[in-house]
Coordinates of C-alpha atoms and ligand atoms in Angstrom, one line a residue:
X41 CA -28.6 26.3 -20.0
X42 CA -27.9 23.5 -17.6
X43 CA -26.3 23.9 -14.2
X44 CA -22.8 22.5 -14.3
X45 CA -22.2 20.1 -11.4
X46 CA -18.5 20.8 -10.8
X47 CA -16.4 18.2 -9.1
X48 CA -14.2 20.8 -7.4
X49 CA -17.1 21.9 -5.1
X50 CA -17.7 18.3 -4.0
X51 CA -13.9 17.8 -3.5
X52 CA -13.7 20.9 -1.3
X53 CA -16.5 19.6 0.9
X54 CA -15.0 16.1 1.2
X55 CA -11.6 17.7 2.0
X56 CA -13.2 19.6 4.9
X57 CA -14.8 16.4 6.3
X58 CA -11.4 14.6 6.1
X59 CA -9.5 17.4 7.8
X60 CA -11.1 16.8 11.1
X61 CA -10.5 13.0 10.9
X62 CA -6.8 13.4 9.9
X63 CA -6.3 15.7 12.9
X64 CA -8.0 13.2 15.2
X65 CA -5.6 10.5 13.9
X66 CA -2.6 12.7 14.2
X67 CA -3.4 13.2 17.9
X68 CA -3.0 9.5 18.2
X69 CA 0.2 9.4 16.2
X70 CA -1.5 7.7 13.2
X71 CA -0.7 9.0 9.7
X72 CA -3.2 7.5 7.3
X73 CA -1.2 5.8 4.6
X74 CA -2.1 4.7 1.1
X75 CA -0.1 2.0 -0.8
X76 CA -0.2 2.1 -4.5
X77 CA 0.7 -1.1 -6.2
X78 CA 1.3 -0.6 -9.9
X79 CA 2.5 -3.1 -12.5
X80 CA 4.1 -1.4 -15.6
X81 CA 3.9 2.2 -16.8
X82 CA 0.5 2.6 -18.4
X83 CA -0.2 6.3 -19.1
X84 CA -3.7 6.3 -17.5
X85 CA -2.4 4.5 -14.4
X86 CA 0.4 7.1 -14.1
X87 CA -2.0 10.0 -14.5
X88 CA -4.4 8.6 -11.9
X89 CA -1.5 8.0 -9.6
X90 CA -0.3 11.6 -9.9
X91 CA -3.8 12.8 -9.1
X92 CA -4.2 10.5 -6.1
X93 CA -0.7 11.5 -4.8
X94 CA -1.4 15.2 -5.0
X95 CA -4.8 14.8 -3.3
X96 CA -3.2 12.7 -0.5
X97 CA -0.6 15.4 0.0
X98 CA -3.2 18.1 0.3
X99 CA -5.1 16.2 2.9
X100 CA -2.1 14.8 4.9
X101 CA -2.2 11.2 3.8
X102 CA 1.1 9.4 3.3
X103 CA 1.7 7.5 0.0
X104 CA 3.9 4.4 -0.5
X105 CA 4.4 3.4 -4.1
X106 CA 5.3 -0.2 -5.1
X107 CA 6.1 -0.4 -8.8
X108 CA 6.7 -3.8 -10.4
X109 CA 7.8 -4.5 -13.9
X110 CA 5.3 -5.4 -16.7
X111 CA 6.6 -9.0 -16.8
X112 CA 6.3 -9.6 -13.0
X113 CA 5.2 -13.1 -12.1
X114 CA 2.0 -14.0 -10.3
X115 CA 4.0 -15.2 -7.3
X116 CA 6.0 -12.1 -6.9
X117 CA 2.9 -9.9 -7.3
X118 CA 1.0 -12.0 -4.7
X119 CA 3.9 -11.8 -2.3
X120 CA 3.8 -8.0 -2.6
X121 CA 0.0 -8.0 -1.9
X122 CA 0.6 -10.2 1.2
X123 CA 3.4 -7.9 2.4
X124 CA 1.0 -4.9 2.2
X125 CA -1.7 -6.9 4.0
X126 CA 0.8 -7.5 6.8
X127 CA 2.2 -4.0 6.9
X128 CA 0.5 -2.2 9.9
X129 CA 1.6 1.2 8.7
X130 CA -0.5 0.8 5.5
X131 CA -4.2 1.4 5.8
X132 CA -5.4 1.2 2.2
X133 CA -4.1 -0.4 -0.9
X134 CA -4.9 0.6 -4.5
X135 CA -4.0 -2.0 -7.1
X136 CA -4.1 -0.6 -10.7
X137 CA -6.1 -2.7 -13.1
X138 CA -6.3 -4.1 -15.7
X139 CA -3.2 -6.1 -14.9
X140 CA -1.1 -7.5 -17.8
X141 CA -2.8 -10.5 -19.4
X142 CA -0.4 -13.2 -18.1
X143 CA -1.6 -12.4 -14.5
X144 CA -4.7 -13.9 -12.8
X145 CA -6.4 -10.6 -11.8
X146 CA -9.2 -12.3 -9.8
X147 CA -6.6 -14.2 -7.6
X148 CA -4.7 -11.0 -7.0
X149 CA -7.9 -9.1 -6.0
X150 CA -8.9 -11.9 -3.8
X151 CA -5.6 -11.9 -2.0
X152 CA -6.1 -8.3 -0.7
X153 CA -7.5 -7.9 2.8
X154 CA -11.0 -6.4 2.4
X155 CA -10.2 -4.0 5.3
X156 CA -7.5 -2.5 3.2
X157 CA -9.5 -2.6 -0.1
X158 CA -10.3 1.0 -0.6
X159 CA -11.6 0.6 -4.2
X160 CA -14.2 -2.2 -4.0
X161 CA -12.2 -4.9 -5.7
X162 CA -12.6 -7.7 -3.2
X163 CA -15.6 -9.9 -2.7
X164 CA -15.7 -8.6 0.9
X165 CA -16.1 -5.0 -0.3
X166 CA -18.7 -5.9 -2.9
X167 CA -20.6 -7.8 -0.3
X168 CA -20.7 -4.5 1.6
X169 CA -22.3 -2.8 -1.4
X170 CA -24.7 -5.5 -2.3
X171 CA -25.5 -6.9 1.1
X172 CA -24.7 -4.0 3.4
X173 CA -22.3 -6.1 5.5
X174 CA -19.9 -3.3 5.8
X175 CA -16.5 -4.9 5.1
X176 CA -14.1 -2.8 2.9
X177 CA -15.3 0.1 0.8
X178 CA -17.4 0.6 -2.3
X179 CA -15.8 1.2 -5.7
X180 CA -14.7 4.8 -5.7
X181 CA -16.2 5.9 -9.0
X182 CA -19.7 4.7 -8.2
X183 CA -19.5 6.3 -4.8
X184 CA -18.2 9.6 -6.4
X185 CA -21.5 9.7 -8.4
X186 CA -23.4 9.4 -5.1
X187 CA -21.3 12.1 -3.5
X188 CA -22.2 14.4 -6.3
X189 CA -25.9 13.7 -6.0
X190 CA -25.6 14.3 -2.2
X191 CA -23.6 17.5 -2.4
X192 CA -25.9 19.1 -4.9
X193 CA -28.9 18.0 -2.8
X194 CA -30.5 16.0 -5.6
X195 CA -33.2 14.0 -4.0
X196 CA -33.5 10.5 -5.6
X197 CA -36.5 9.3 -3.7
X198 CA -39.1 8.0 -6.1
X199 CA -37.2 9.3 -9.1
X200 CA -36.8 7.3 -12.3
X201 CA -33.0 6.7 -12.6
X202 CA -31.2 5.1 -15.5
X203 CA -27.7 3.8 -15.4
X204 CA -26.0 3.1 -18.8
X205 CA -23.4 0.4 -18.3
X206 CA -23.3 -2.6 -16.1
X207 CA -19.6 -3.1 -15.2
X208 CA -18.7 -4.3 -11.7
X209 CA -16.7 -1.2 -11.0
X210 CA -19.2 1.5 -12.0
X211 CA -22.6 0.5 -13.5
X212 CA -23.7 -2.3 -11.1
X213 CA -22.7 -0.7 -7.8
X214 CA -24.0 2.7 -8.9
X215 CA -27.4 1.1 -9.6
X216 CA -27.5 -0.6 -6.2
X217 CA -26.5 2.7 -4.5
X218 CA -29.2 4.6 -6.3
X219 CA -31.7 2.0 -5.1
X220 CA -30.4 2.6 -1.6
X221 CA -31.4 6.3 -2.2
X222 CA -34.9 5.1 -3.0
X223 CA -34.7 5.7 -6.8
X224 CA -36.5 3.4 -9.2
X225 CA -33.6 2.1 -11.2
X226 CA -33.2 0.8 -14.7
X227 CA -29.8 -0.5 -16.0
X228 CA -29.1 -0.2 -19.7
X229 CA -26.4 -2.2 -21.5
X230 CA -25.3 -3.3 -25.0
X231 CA -28.4 -5.5 -25.4
X232 CA -31.0 -2.9 -24.2
X233 CA -33.6 -2.3 -26.9
X234 CA -34.3 1.4 -27.7
X235 CA -32.0 2.7 -25.0
X236 CA -32.5 6.3 -26.0
X237 CA -36.2 6.2 -25.2
X238 CA -35.5 4.4 -21.8
X239 CA -32.9 7.1 -20.9
X240 CA -35.1 10.0 -22.2
X241 CA -37.8 8.9 -19.8
X242 CA -35.5 9.0 -16.7
X243 CA -35.1 11.9 -14.3
X244 CA -31.5 11.0 -13.3
X245 CA -29.1 9.5 -15.9
X246 CA -25.7 8.0 -14.9
X247 CA -23.6 7.2 -18.0
X248 CA -20.7 4.7 -17.7
X249 CA -20.7 2.9 -21.0
X250 CA -17.1 3.6 -22.2
X251 CA -18.4 5.0 -25.6
X252 CA -16.7 8.2 -26.4
X253 CA -19.4 10.9 -26.8
X254 CA -21.8 8.1 -27.8
X255 CA -24.7 9.3 -25.7
X256 CA -26.2 12.0 -27.9
X257 CA -29.2 14.4 -27.9
X258 CA -31.9 11.7 -28.4
X259 CA -31.1 10.2 -24.9
X260 CA -32.1 13.5 -23.1
X261 CA -35.1 15.5 -22.1
X262 CA -35.7 18.7 -20.1
X263 CA -35.3 18.6 -16.4
X264 CA -32.9 15.7 -16.2
X265 CA -29.8 15.4 -14.0
X266 CA -26.9 13.8 -16.0
X267 CA -23.8 12.3 -14.4
X268 CA -21.2 11.5 -17.0
X269 CA -18.6 9.0 -15.7
X270 CA -16.9 8.5 -19.1
X271 CA -13.2 9.5 -19.5
X272 CA -11.9 9.3 -23.1
X273 CA -9.0 11.0 -24.7
X274 CA -10.0 12.7 -28.0
X275 CA -7.0 12.9 -30.3
X276 CA -8.6 15.4 -32.7
X277 CA -9.7 17.8 -29.9
X278 CA -6.6 17.1 -27.9
X279 CA -8.6 16.9 -24.7
X280 CA -10.6 14.6 -22.5
X281 CA -14.2 14.0 -23.4
X282 CA -17.0 12.0 -21.7
X283 CA -19.3 9.3 -22.8
X284 CA -22.0 11.9 -23.2
X285 CA -21.9 14.4 -26.1
X286 CA -21.8 17.4 -23.8
X287 CA -22.8 20.0 -26.4
X288 CA -25.9 17.9 -27.3
X289 CA -27.0 17.3 -23.7
X290 CA -26.2 20.6 -22.0
X291 CA -28.8 22.8 -23.8
X292 CA -31.5 20.2 -23.0
X293 CA -31.0 19.0 -19.4
X294 CA -31.3 20.7 -16.0
X295 CA -27.8 19.8 -14.7
X296 CA -24.8 17.9 -15.9
X297 CA -21.3 17.0 -14.8
X298 CA -18.4 18.2 -17.0
X299 CA -15.5 16.1 -18.4
X300 CA -12.9 16.8 -17.3
X301 CA -13.7 18.4 -13.9
X302 CA -16.6 16.2 -12.9
X303 CA -16.8 12.6 -11.6
X304 CA -13.1 11.9 -12.2
X305 CA -12.0 14.7 -9.8
X306 CA -14.4 13.4 -7.1
X307 CA -13.2 9.8 -7.5
X308 CA -9.7 10.6 -6.4
X309 CA -11.0 12.4 -3.3
X310 CA -13.3 9.5 -2.5
X311 CA -10.3 7.2 -2.7
X312 CA -8.4 9.3 -0.2
X313 CA -11.4 9.5 2.1
X314 CA -11.5 5.7 2.2
X315 CA -7.8 5.6 3.3
X316 CA -8.7 8.0 6.1
X317 CA -11.7 5.9 7.1
X318 CA -9.7 2.7 7.0
X319 CA -7.2 4.3 9.4
X320 CA -10.0 5.6 11.6
X321 CA -11.3 2.0 12.0
X322 CA -8.1 1.5 14.2
X323 CA -9.3 3.9 16.8
Ligands
LIG52 P1 -16.4 -1.1 -19.0 O1 -16.0 -1.1 -20.4 O2 -15.9 -2.1 -18.0 O3 -18.0 -1.2 -19.0 C1 -18.9 -0.5 -19.8 C2 -20.3 -1.0 -19.7 O4 -21.1 -0.3 -20.6 C3 -20.4 -2.5 -20.0 O5 -21.3 -3.0 -19.0 C4 -21.1 -2.5 -21.4 O6 -22.0 -3.6 -21.5 C5 -21.8 -1.2 -21.4 N1 -21.8 -0.7 -22.7 C6 -20.8 -0.6 -23.6 N2 -21.3 0.0 -24.8 C7 -22.5 0.4 -24.5 C8 -23.5 1.0 -25.3 N3 -23.3 1.5 -26.5 N4 -24.7 1.2 -24.8 C9 -25.0 0.8 -23.5 N5 -24.1 0.2 -22.7 C10 -22.9 -0.1 -23.2 O7 -16.2 0.4 -18.5 P2 -16.2 1.0 -17.0 O8 -14.9 0.6 -16.4 O9 -17.5 0.7 -16.4 O10 -16.1 2.5 -17.4 C11 -17.1 3.2 -18.1 C12 -16.6 4.6 -18.5 O11 -16.2 5.3 -17.3 C13 -15.4 4.6 -19.3 O12 -15.5 5.8 -20.2 C14 -14.2 4.8 -18.4 O13 -13.1 5.5 -19.0 C15 -14.9 5.7 -17.3 N6 -14.3 5.6 -16.0 C16 -14.3 6.8 -15.3 C17 -13.8 6.8 -14.0 C18 -13.8 8.1 -13.2 O14 -13.2 8.2 -12.2 N7 -14.5 9.1 -13.7 C19 -13.4 5.6 -13.4 C20 -13.6 4.4 -14.1 C21 -14.1 4.4 -15.4

């Protein structure tokens, strides 16, 4: 039986770390504040927003919600981003994506000040991840994977790590961050040949492919650490499932994150921790 790497344990540790920072800020009359900029009423945005708001409340972070209609124009959305850039009471801004098709998402992301970009969507933040220049913050989900590895004291040095998926929000930054932890990293994607063998040969596997329970028994071998980033709603089961077929992997591997209750839980906490860090940069 595999060890279950529960997100709640990591969240508790992150919460403890944030508490001291929030108290230090309060002593200087600064309340760390997150602005959520949402266009429309997508179910997954609303659910993430609820999670983020409740986490913020627990930690003592203020939330401002800016909600715009689905048919908002590019100019109106841009003017809202500029207003949040200029609002000194706001330390971090979360813009829900994907945006509706009529909007130029790249231009919207580029308009956000990297200092307030708490989810790695600007070039400034990504330069921080890829070049170590330190502006902005890394994408929360990729960092959540690293927080899990750190919390459970999984040493990556010299280990063979495979990342399945190469998106800019998860796969690519996670691969770079693993390299930063001295792992030997292979990135698998839709054109990878014999992906199951590549994954099976790894000691650490991070799965972010967006394929509902598509990563099955043949990808796994004894002793592996598996981080499942996937979040998919299964209509038949009436619950969330990962990209990994949990019941296949769990009897084989050494440790695995559950879905729900794994990476997703930690992601929200990482987001809130970025708001606190952004506020602390003012001190
Ligand atoms: P995405 O669709 O943007 O990217 C998926 C990547 O996986 C692409 O690079 C694609 O080439 C690759 N891919 C697709 N099918 C594949 C296959 N069969 N084999 C190998 N590679 C394949 O998705 P994303 O935004 O990176 O998200 C990945 C998963 O993580 C999704 O299930 C998503 O719901 C979930 N997610 C979770 C969190 C969280 O907080 N836990 C946050 C963001 C995304």
